[in-house]
Amino acid sequence: MDEQAIKQRLEENFSFLKDKVMITRPRRIFVDVPLENFKPVLEYAYSVLGFKALSAITGLDEVTRLAAMYHLAKAGIMLNLKVPIPRNDTRIDTITAYFPSADIFERELVDLFGIQVQGLAEGPRYPLTDDWPKNEFPLRKDWKSSYKQGAEEADHA
Amino acid sequence: MPDPRDVRVPIGPQHPALKEPESFLITLRGEKITSVNIRMGYNHRGIEKACEERTYIQDLYLIERVCGICSHAHSTCFVQAVEEIAGLEIPARAKYIRTLIAELERVHSHLLWLGVAGHEIGFDTLLMYTWRDREVVMDLLASITGNRVNYGINTIGGVRRDLDASQIEETLKAMDILEERTKYYVGIAQEEITLKKRLSGVGKLSYEDALRFGAVGPTGRASGVARDVRRDDPYAAYAEINFNVITDNHCDVYGRTVVRLKELLEAFSIIRQLLKKFPDGPIVVKAPRKIPAGETVSRYEAPRGEDLHYVRANGTEKPERVKVRAPTLANVQAVSHMLEDGYLADMPIVVAAIDPCFSCTDRMSLVSNLDNHRTDVLPWEVLRRRGIEHYKKQGVDFSVLNKKLANVLGK
């Protein structure tokens, strides 16, 4: 199955994905998936299209909203599912039932973006320290390190 | 309620058996490991955040320092993404030079691993031999790029240094020496009974589990998972080169050793093909300072497995987002599975066998106290007390032993 076939099958099966599947270059497919429809699309990509490997999950801060991008791989083809997450309700579900390896990537979303991943097994946080202050999410755009804040205050003074 | 027969042993974050800080909290019954909790993040340096605050060309040098061993892997992976977004087609000669450095790096990394593996199993002669031979490729890298590690060969739009005829000749000669030495190590791996027995059946990872945990690189390939980005998703000059993807079905540390040794022989063949076909022409095209808006995912087969960078540009000279997923992060999750039901004494070699690189994986150091936004100096007593409390929470308590010791010492 090549990129075009994958695009076609995704668009045929999910009407809401019309014009949302982009092939940016050979072997790279980007798809915008609404949060409420993420699970059926993931299930389809995993079971029917055969994307059995998860390479990573990237957290994104798009200012008006957050997003998580799931990088799925099948041989050379990479299917990137981008799911928008509203800032005022950052709950998403874990995908560890499909990919046990998602665990560590989801912990990164929790620590660095403050995305609440529901259903994640209990375990150590990653990658921040145990005494990291609550509600400080360093990869959000409005977060600045205290070092940088100090430098800026010194500049203004 | 924990079983009274179980003993919890913390290994790390600082421990002589580990080369980098990470923490394994191991539960033992007798000599057997029943469960493992891995805590990482001790090397997190906030590189992804720092990348957003710097220009693309500054980022290139920062990204190269994600890892001290596979530095070229990260810089190439990043620069490929930037070039793709900018729509730059780099010259053929630049592609070949990038591929050449990539394979030389793989040779140095695999030889380094072989030495570490030898050391972990008490075979220090192997360490001395392989690290001596590794100097051949280190000298070569220094001669071509100017550095033994962190080569700085990449720039956006191509490479920064060309090779002359004498360097090509020097490289070919070095390949002959290294091939002969590697064949000798292959012989050792096949015939040396002590080595075979020590590594066979240790750190088992079945084909199904390798897939389930998403193991990459030699760790996955030694469990029969035939994935290699160089073949599946070719980049740089790999589409024009013939090579085999090495797999093995031992599914243990022995298999991982065999895969790396055979990959060394493949690397020598790739390097010879590259130099035979070496195209003439420029080595760099001019790149814009501002990169147009766009996003992409770049993949690269690092010595330890698939490296992945996601880059999003917003039309300015600084990226909107850079995400790095180093191969160790993909492999480390399989490690607890490999350790469980094994012996404590096998732990160092099982961990070493994925060729872990935790600085790659973690990428932030906290310099100041975020509670009061000040930099604090913590006195030794405070640190010690914190440490004791930290371990007590995890079920590790040496206070009784410490009292006994104090009595014996008469304090």
XYZ file of C-alpha atoms in Angstrom:
568
model
C 0.000 0.000 0.000
C 1.516 3.302 -0.994
C 0.859 6.784 0.391
C -1.941 7.539 -2.087
C -3.773 4.316 -1.228
C -3.495 5.055 2.478
C -4.828 8.571 1.954
C -7.712 7.254 -0.122
C -8.683 4.589 2.397
C -8.553 7.019 5.276
C -10.755 9.509 3.425
C -13.209 6.798 2.345
C -13.608 5.417 5.808
C -13.806 8.654 7.709
C -15.807 11.441 6.118
C -14.414 13.998 8.572
C -10.886 13.361 7.227
C -11.711 14.783 3.781
C -8.989 17.320 2.874
C -7.297 16.601 6.193
C -4.810 14.042 4.853
C -1.668 15.591 3.386
C 1.191 13.814 1.675
C 4.057 16.253 2.054
C 6.675 14.076 0.343
C 7.196 10.383 -0.466
C 6.671 8.324 2.715
C 5.325 11.209 4.839
C 1.599 11.536 5.589
C 0.204 14.153 7.954
C -3.389 13.888 9.173
C -5.405 16.290 11.347
C -7.719 14.188 13.484
C -10.383 15.682 15.757
C -9.889 14.594 19.379
C -13.303 12.913 19.659
C -12.575 10.756 16.585
C -8.993 9.871 17.410
C -9.643 6.382 18.766
C -11.411 4.911 15.695
C -8.770 6.414 13.385
C -5.934 4.970 15.493
C -7.682 1.589 15.618
C -8.041 1.642 11.820
C -4.431 2.665 11.222
C -3.222 -0.065 13.591
C -5.466 -2.995 12.673
C -6.386 -2.405 9.024
C -3.596 -0.265 7.578
C -0.970 -2.162 9.569
C 0.899 0.640 11.306
C 2.245 -1.513 14.126
C 5.114 0.685 15.274
C 4.966 3.902 17.244
C 8.132 5.923 16.739
C 7.316 8.815 19.080
C 4.684 11.262 20.293
C 5.414 14.971 19.909
C 3.680 17.540 22.118
C 2.920 20.898 20.531
C 1.840 24.284 21.845
C -0.043 26.143 19.125
C -0.851 29.061 21.468
C -4.643 28.865 21.086
C -4.521 25.138 21.791
C -2.176 22.283 22.540
C -1.733 19.263 20.320
C -0.202 15.815 20.325
C 1.263 14.287 17.203
C 1.516 10.501 17.031
C 4.244 9.286 14.674
C 3.271 5.815 13.451
C 5.564 3.827 11.179
C 5.144 0.995 8.731
C 8.408 0.185 6.978
C 9.449 3.483 5.461
C 6.076 5.214 5.586
C 5.381 7.516 8.492
C 1.786 8.358 9.340
C 1.599 11.417 11.593
C -1.726 11.863 13.353
C -2.131 15.309 14.874
C -4.777 15.639 17.567
C -5.692 19.115 18.843
C -6.245 19.461 22.612
C -8.120 22.461 24.067
C -6.120 24.468 26.629
C -8.951 24.511 29.173
C -9.437 20.740 29.132
C -6.226 18.859 28.420
C -7.499 15.339 29.013
C -6.660 12.668 26.437
C -6.672 8.869 26.653
C -3.570 6.704 26.762
C -2.771 4.539 23.739
C -0.677 2.018 25.711
C -3.256 -0.677 24.903
C -2.056 -0.510 21.278
C 1.540 0.470 21.892
C 3.017 -0.352 25.325
C 5.999 1.766 24.300
C 3.752 4.876 24.294
C 4.109 5.001 28.107
C 7.316 7.067 28.219
C 6.215 9.428 25.435
C 2.926 10.066 27.227
C 4.783 10.833 30.469
C 6.704 13.461 28.503
C 3.393 15.047 27.457
C 2.319 15.107 31.111
C 5.557 16.666 32.421
C 6.466 19.069 29.650
C 3.033 20.182 28.367
C 0.632 19.473 31.237
C -1.487 17.249 29.050
C -3.436 14.903 31.313
C -3.147 11.400 29.943
C -5.964 9.278 31.337
C -5.358 5.614 32.018
C -1.564 5.815 32.274
C -0.231 3.205 34.705
C 1.277 4.411 37.963
C 4.997 4.912 37.704
C 7.835 7.419 37.963
C 7.495 10.727 36.170
C 9.632 11.535 33.147
C 11.734 13.536 32.496
C 11.473 16.230 35.186
C 12.714 15.935 38.767
C 10.475 14.686 41.589
C 10.490 18.134 43.265
C 9.566 20.031 40.094
C 6.903 22.624 41.026
C 3.278 21.925 40.115
C 1.727 23.644 37.111
C 5.071 24.537 35.530
C 5.183 23.052 32.050
C 8.462 24.014 30.408
C 7.643 23.319 26.784
C 4.563 25.528 26.790
C 5.192 28.754 24.903
C 4.264 30.995 27.859
C 6.788 29.259 30.132
C 10.169 30.877 30.644
C 12.970 29.480 32.724
C 13.627 31.449 35.917
C 17.151 32.056 34.626
C 15.751 33.736 31.552
C 13.159 35.660 33.562
C 15.917 36.974 35.816
C 17.955 38.059 32.791
C 14.989 39.909 31.276
C 14.203 41.696 34.520
C 17.844 42.755 34.726
C 17.620 44.092 31.142
C 14.589 46.221 32.000
C 16.118 47.564 35.185
C 2.320 -5.708 51.659
C 5.700 -6.654 50.168
C 6.838 -10.263 50.459
C 9.438 -10.531 53.260
C 11.641 -12.677 50.997
C 11.995 -9.765 48.552
C 14.895 -7.377 48.818
C 14.888 -4.012 47.090
C 18.204 -2.787 45.768
C 18.665 0.655 44.255
C 21.180 0.739 41.419
C 21.890 4.335 40.462
C 21.436 7.135 39.729
C 25.139 7.100 40.599
C 26.588 3.624 40.542
C 29.903 2.108 39.399
C 28.074 -0.336 37.100
C 26.503 2.504 35.122
C 28.277 4.801 32.723
C 25.624 7.504 32.949
C 23.063 8.482 35.599
C 19.811 6.576 35.574
C 18.093 4.710 38.354
C 17.077 1.068 38.501
C 15.125 0.013 41.563
C 15.436 -3.743 41.509
C 13.402 -6.210 43.547
C 15.274 -9.438 44.177
C 14.311 -12.850 45.422
C 17.566 -14.581 46.070
C 19.735 -13.873 43.038
C 16.763 -13.480 40.706
C 15.252 -10.203 39.638
C 11.473 -10.174 40.081
C 10.730 -6.615 39.040
C 12.501 -3.485 37.852
C 11.511 0.177 38.086
C 13.455 2.466 35.807
C 13.629 6.204 36.477
C 15.322 8.398 33.909
C 15.594 12.092 33.321
C 18.813 12.796 35.253
C 20.413 14.116 32.097
C 17.530 16.247 30.921
C 19.055 19.522 29.751
C 16.104 21.277 28.128
C 17.626 21.169 24.673
C 14.245 21.169 22.946
C 13.243 24.392 24.734
C 16.654 25.919 24.083
C 16.274 25.185 20.364
C 13.156 27.351 20.200
C 15.168 30.300 21.531
C 18.045 30.032 19.054
C 18.529 30.332 15.310
C 18.652 27.281 13.045
C 22.394 27.447 12.626
C 22.936 27.767 16.412
C 20.580 24.853 16.927
C 22.617 22.715 14.593
C 25.606 22.979 16.961
C 23.425 22.491 20.035
C 21.715 19.448 18.550
C 25.071 17.929 17.693
C 25.748 17.960 21.453
C 22.649 15.936 22.323
C 24.983 12.964 22.261
C 28.741 12.583 22.568
C 28.944 9.408 20.513
C 26.336 9.584 17.786
C 26.577 13.376 17.400
C 26.535 13.203 13.616
C 23.295 11.193 13.786
C 21.480 14.023 15.555
C 22.954 16.848 13.512
C 22.167 15.089 10.223
C 18.667 14.160 11.329
C 17.974 17.797 12.272
C 19.574 19.381 9.228
C 17.686 17.049 6.876
C 14.412 18.229 8.376
C 15.356 21.910 8.026
C 16.493 21.420 4.432
C 13.272 19.613 3.571
C 11.131 22.454 4.940
C 13.265 25.050 3.155
C 13.055 23.037 -0.081
C 16.843 22.803 -0.415
C 18.370 20.086 -2.569
C 21.894 19.513 -1.326
C 24.762 18.635 -3.749
C 25.506 14.942 -4.389
C 29.022 15.242 -2.974
C 27.630 16.626 0.292
C 25.270 13.656 0.547
C 28.178 11.277 0.078
C 30.308 13.038 2.699
C 27.434 12.927 5.210
C 26.981 9.229 4.561
C 30.716 8.607 4.865
C 30.897 10.324 8.270
C 27.730 8.470 9.323
C 29.308 5.096 8.620
C 32.667 6.036 10.182
C 30.678 7.052 13.265
C 28.917 3.712 13.256
C 32.283 1.936 13.110
C 33.619 3.904 16.088
C 30.385 3.431 18.046
C 30.141 -0.325 17.456
C 33.822 -0.866 18.326
C 33.312 1.194 21.478
C 30.309 -0.955 22.376
C 32.240 -4.167 21.822
C 34.864 -2.937 24.287
C 32.257 -1.954 26.892
C 30.532 -5.328 26.492
C 33.882 -7.083 26.964
C 34.535 -5.046 30.098
C 31.101 -5.806 31.586
C 31.671 -9.543 31.323
C 35.189 -9.398 32.703
C 36.876 -9.810 29.292
C 39.061 -6.736 29.516
C 41.489 -7.951 26.866
C 38.685 -7.435 24.366
C 38.209 -3.898 25.694
C 41.894 -3.085 25.259
C 42.039 -4.584 21.742
C 38.862 -2.979 20.399
C 39.581 0.447 21.837
C 43.088 0.335 20.408
C 41.621 -0.479 16.981
C 38.967 2.167 17.401
C 41.754 4.763 17.429
C 42.243 4.054 13.714
C 38.764 5.358 12.914
C 39.026 8.174 15.483
C 42.201 9.428 13.790
C 40.425 9.256 10.475
C 37.468 11.285 11.748
C 39.873 13.835 13.225
C 41.719 14.095 9.925
C 38.546 14.527 7.825
C 36.456 16.727 10.127
C 38.961 18.210 12.566
C 37.379 16.510 15.587
C 37.258 13.070 17.175
C 33.643 13.613 18.278
C 31.138 16.429 17.549
C 32.478 16.672 14.016
C 30.690 19.865 12.976
C 30.689 18.626 9.376
C 27.056 19.543 8.636
C 25.674 22.904 7.766
C 22.266 23.830 6.408
C 22.570 23.165 2.682
C 25.476 20.717 2.712
C 28.739 20.061 4.505
C 31.564 22.312 5.707
C 34.636 20.365 4.673
C 35.679 18.463 1.563
C 37.914 15.409 1.310
C 41.100 15.463 -0.764
C 42.647 12.518 -2.608
C 45.071 11.717 0.198
C 42.255 11.510 2.736
C 40.328 9.140 0.484
C 43.386 6.943 0.190
C 43.946 7.118 3.948
C 40.324 6.064 4.553
C 40.560 3.090 2.185
C 43.755 1.909 3.884
C 42.139 2.208 7.296
C 39.187 0.123 6.106
C 41.557 -2.748 5.239
C 43.109 -2.665 8.712
C 39.734 -2.441 10.467
C 38.187 -5.188 8.357
C 40.981 -7.576 9.213
C 40.602 -6.747 12.927
C 36.802 -7.089 12.813
C 37.068 -10.501 11.157
C 39.276 -11.532 14.059
C 36.544 -10.396 16.515
C 33.895 -12.249 14.518
C 36.096 -15.339 14.946
C 36.236 -14.733 18.702
C 32.458 -14.382 18.884
C 32.002 -17.628 16.962
C 34.662 -19.729 18.634
C 35.443 -18.384 22.079
C 33.374 -20.661 24.257
C 33.534 -18.526 27.422
C 32.165 -15.484 25.599
C 29.407 -17.484 23.921
C 28.307 -19.108 27.164
C 28.389 -15.845 29.087
C 26.208 -14.002 26.568
C 23.822 -16.707 25.352
C 20.369 -16.744 26.901
C 21.071 -13.503 28.772
C 18.691 -10.543 28.381
C 16.118 -12.440 26.318
C 13.807 -10.404 24.104
C 11.502 -12.390 21.802
C 10.510 -11.200 18.327
C 6.964 -10.433 19.526
C 8.212 -8.473 22.540
C 10.691 -6.534 20.421
C 7.778 -5.438 18.238
C 5.512 -4.749 21.211
C 8.052 -2.573 23.024
C 9.146 -0.893 19.812
C 12.815 -1.925 20.071
C 14.993 -0.287 17.400
C 18.409 -0.759 15.855
C 20.667 -3.717 16.710
C 18.455 -4.496 19.761
C 15.432 -5.062 17.522
C 17.392 -6.675 14.685
C 18.953 -9.251 17.038
C 15.375 -10.352 17.779
C 14.624 -10.773 14.080
C 12.953 -7.402 13.475
C 14.275 -6.432 10.040
C 13.902 -2.668 10.387
C 16.561 -0.288 9.200
C 15.798 3.328 8.244
C 18.706 3.316 5.783
C 16.835 0.772 3.662
C 13.183 1.511 4.555
C 13.272 5.302 4.358
C 16.550 6.104 2.570
C 18.237 9.439 3.196
C 21.587 11.017 2.215
C 23.277 8.633 -0.285
C 21.916 5.306 1.011
C 19.525 4.822 -1.925
C 22.564 4.488 -4.219
C 24.479 1.970 -2.104
C 24.089 -1.811 -1.750
C 24.090 -3.231 1.735
C 22.416 -5.913 3.802
C 20.208 -5.335 6.796
C 21.725 -7.673 9.382
C 19.326 -9.650 11.532
C 19.787 -12.518 13.949
C 17.479 -14.892 15.750
C 19.325 -15.456 19.019
C 17.147 -12.812 20.729
C 19.750 -12.303 23.486
C 22.949 -10.377 24.234
C 24.928 -12.827 22.093
C 22.672 -12.019 19.134
C 23.170 -8.281 19.708
C 26.935 -8.842 19.615
C 26.734 -10.794 16.357
C 24.525 -8.145 14.724
C 26.919 -5.322 15.617
C 29.966 -7.253 14.394
C 28.323 -8.024 11.068
C 27.158 -4.420 10.773
C 30.776 -3.360 11.077
C 31.637 -5.472 8.022
C 28.680 -3.920 6.151
C 29.895 -0.448 7.136
C 33.335 -1.110 5.593
C 31.638 -2.208 2.371
C 29.407 0.895 2.358
C 32.414 3.184 2.888
C 34.331 1.548 -0.009
C 31.301 1.923 -2.324
C 30.896 5.564 -1.336
C 34.502 6.403 -2.072
C 34.409 4.505 -5.388
C 31.384 6.496 -6.596
C 32.400 9.765 -4.935
C 30.819 12.476 -7.149
C 32.628 15.709 -7.999
C 31.131 19.133 -7.523
C 30.260 21.626 -4.844
C 29.677 20.583 -1.244
C 27.189 23.228 -0.157
C 24.311 25.359 -1.461
C 23.367 28.685 0.031
C 20.622 28.419 2.630
C 18.224 31.182 3.649
C 18.494 32.530 7.204
C 14.721 32.458 7.624
C 13.061 29.106 7.033
C 9.528 29.195 5.537
C 6.649 27.851 7.626
C 6.240 24.089 7.481
C 6.791 20.886 9.370
C 8.388 17.518 8.823
C 9.657 14.391 10.487
C 13.194 13.291 9.753
C 14.495 9.775 10.447
C 18.041 8.464 10.623
C 19.536 5.083 11.434
C 21.944 5.918 14.253
C 24.349 3.229 15.538
C 21.831 2.526 18.338
C 18.737 2.527 16.103
C 16.169 4.872 14.654
C 16.682 8.522 15.581
C 13.722 10.809 14.949
C 13.496 14.600 14.813
C 10.317 16.576 14.313
C 10.842 20.182 13.241
C 8.211 22.875 12.763
C 9.189 26.196 11.199
C 7.187 29.423 11.412
C 8.850 31.598 8.790
C 11.335 33.209 11.174
C 14.982 32.409 11.790
C 14.108 30.335 14.881
C 12.161 27.080 14.865
C 8.702 26.862 16.426
C 9.329 23.382 17.786
C 12.072 20.782 17.731
C 11.449 17.299 19.068
C 14.218 14.747 19.489
C 13.520 11.077 20.053
C 16.802 9.264 20.490
C 17.036 5.494 19.982
C 17.649 4.704 23.671
C 14.216 6.057 24.642
C 12.694 3.506 22.299
C 14.863 0.673 23.641
C 14.898 1.363 27.369
C 11.334 0.142 27.778
C 12.359 -3.290 26.619
C 15.158 -3.342 29.226
C 12.965 -3.961 32.277
C 11.407 -6.838 30.398
C 14.857 -8.256 29.560
C 16.013 -7.991 33.181
C 12.982 -9.615 34.799
C 13.503 -13.232 35.756
C 17.226 -12.877 35.071
C 20.126 -12.823 37.529
C 21.332 -9.675 39.254
C 24.857 -10.372 38.018
C 23.614 -10.136 34.417
C 22.226 -6.659 34.925
C 25.271 -4.639 33.764
C 25.698 -6.521 30.514
C 21.955 -6.584 29.745
C 21.751 -2.807 30.196
C 24.960 -2.299 28.241
C 23.671 -4.508 25.427
C 21.155 -1.965 24.178
C 24.176 0.402 24.034
C 22.284 2.945 26.113
C 22.902 6.632 25.765
C 20.988 8.436 28.486
C 22.225 11.896 27.690
C 20.715 11.426 24.244
C 17.519 10.236 25.755
C 17.019 12.867 28.396
C 18.311 15.961 26.664
C 17.720 19.928 31.323
C 19.513 20.676 34.268
C 17.933 22.723 36.974
C 20.391 25.401 37.961
C 18.141 27.339 40.253
C 15.518 26.663 42.874
C 12.153 27.215 41.243
C 10.352 27.616 44.579
C 12.046 30.898 45.378
C 13.654 31.638 41.969
C 17.103 31.686 43.517
C 20.177 29.614 43.048
C 20.788 27.658 46.185
C 23.826 25.867 47.497
C 22.784 22.775 49.385
C 25.096 21.696 52.198
C 26.247 18.091 52.361
C 24.061 17.245 55.421
C 20.903 18.433 53.640
C 21.734 16.430 50.540
C 22.435 13.339 52.656
C 19.149 13.689 54.559
C 17.236 14.147 51.317
C 18.842 11.049 49.889
C 17.957 8.926 52.920
C 14.338 10.152 52.866
C 14.091 9.632 49.116
C 15.125 5.992 49.381
C 12.946 5.339 52.478
C 9.916 6.322 50.424
C 10.897 3.678 47.906
C 11.152 0.964 50.542
C 14.938 1.077 50.900
C 16.005 1.675 54.488
C 19.523 1.257 55.781
C 18.955 2.894 59.180
C 19.049 -0.420 61.092
C 22.231 -1.463 59.315
C 23.744 1.954 59.940
C 23.047 1.657 63.694
C 24.647 -1.792 63.788
C 27.651 -0.452 61.949
C 27.910 2.480 64.361
C 27.857 0.025 67.284
C 30.594 -2.085 65.727
C 32.706 0.985 65.109
C 32.034 2.087 68.685
C 30.543 5.448 67.708
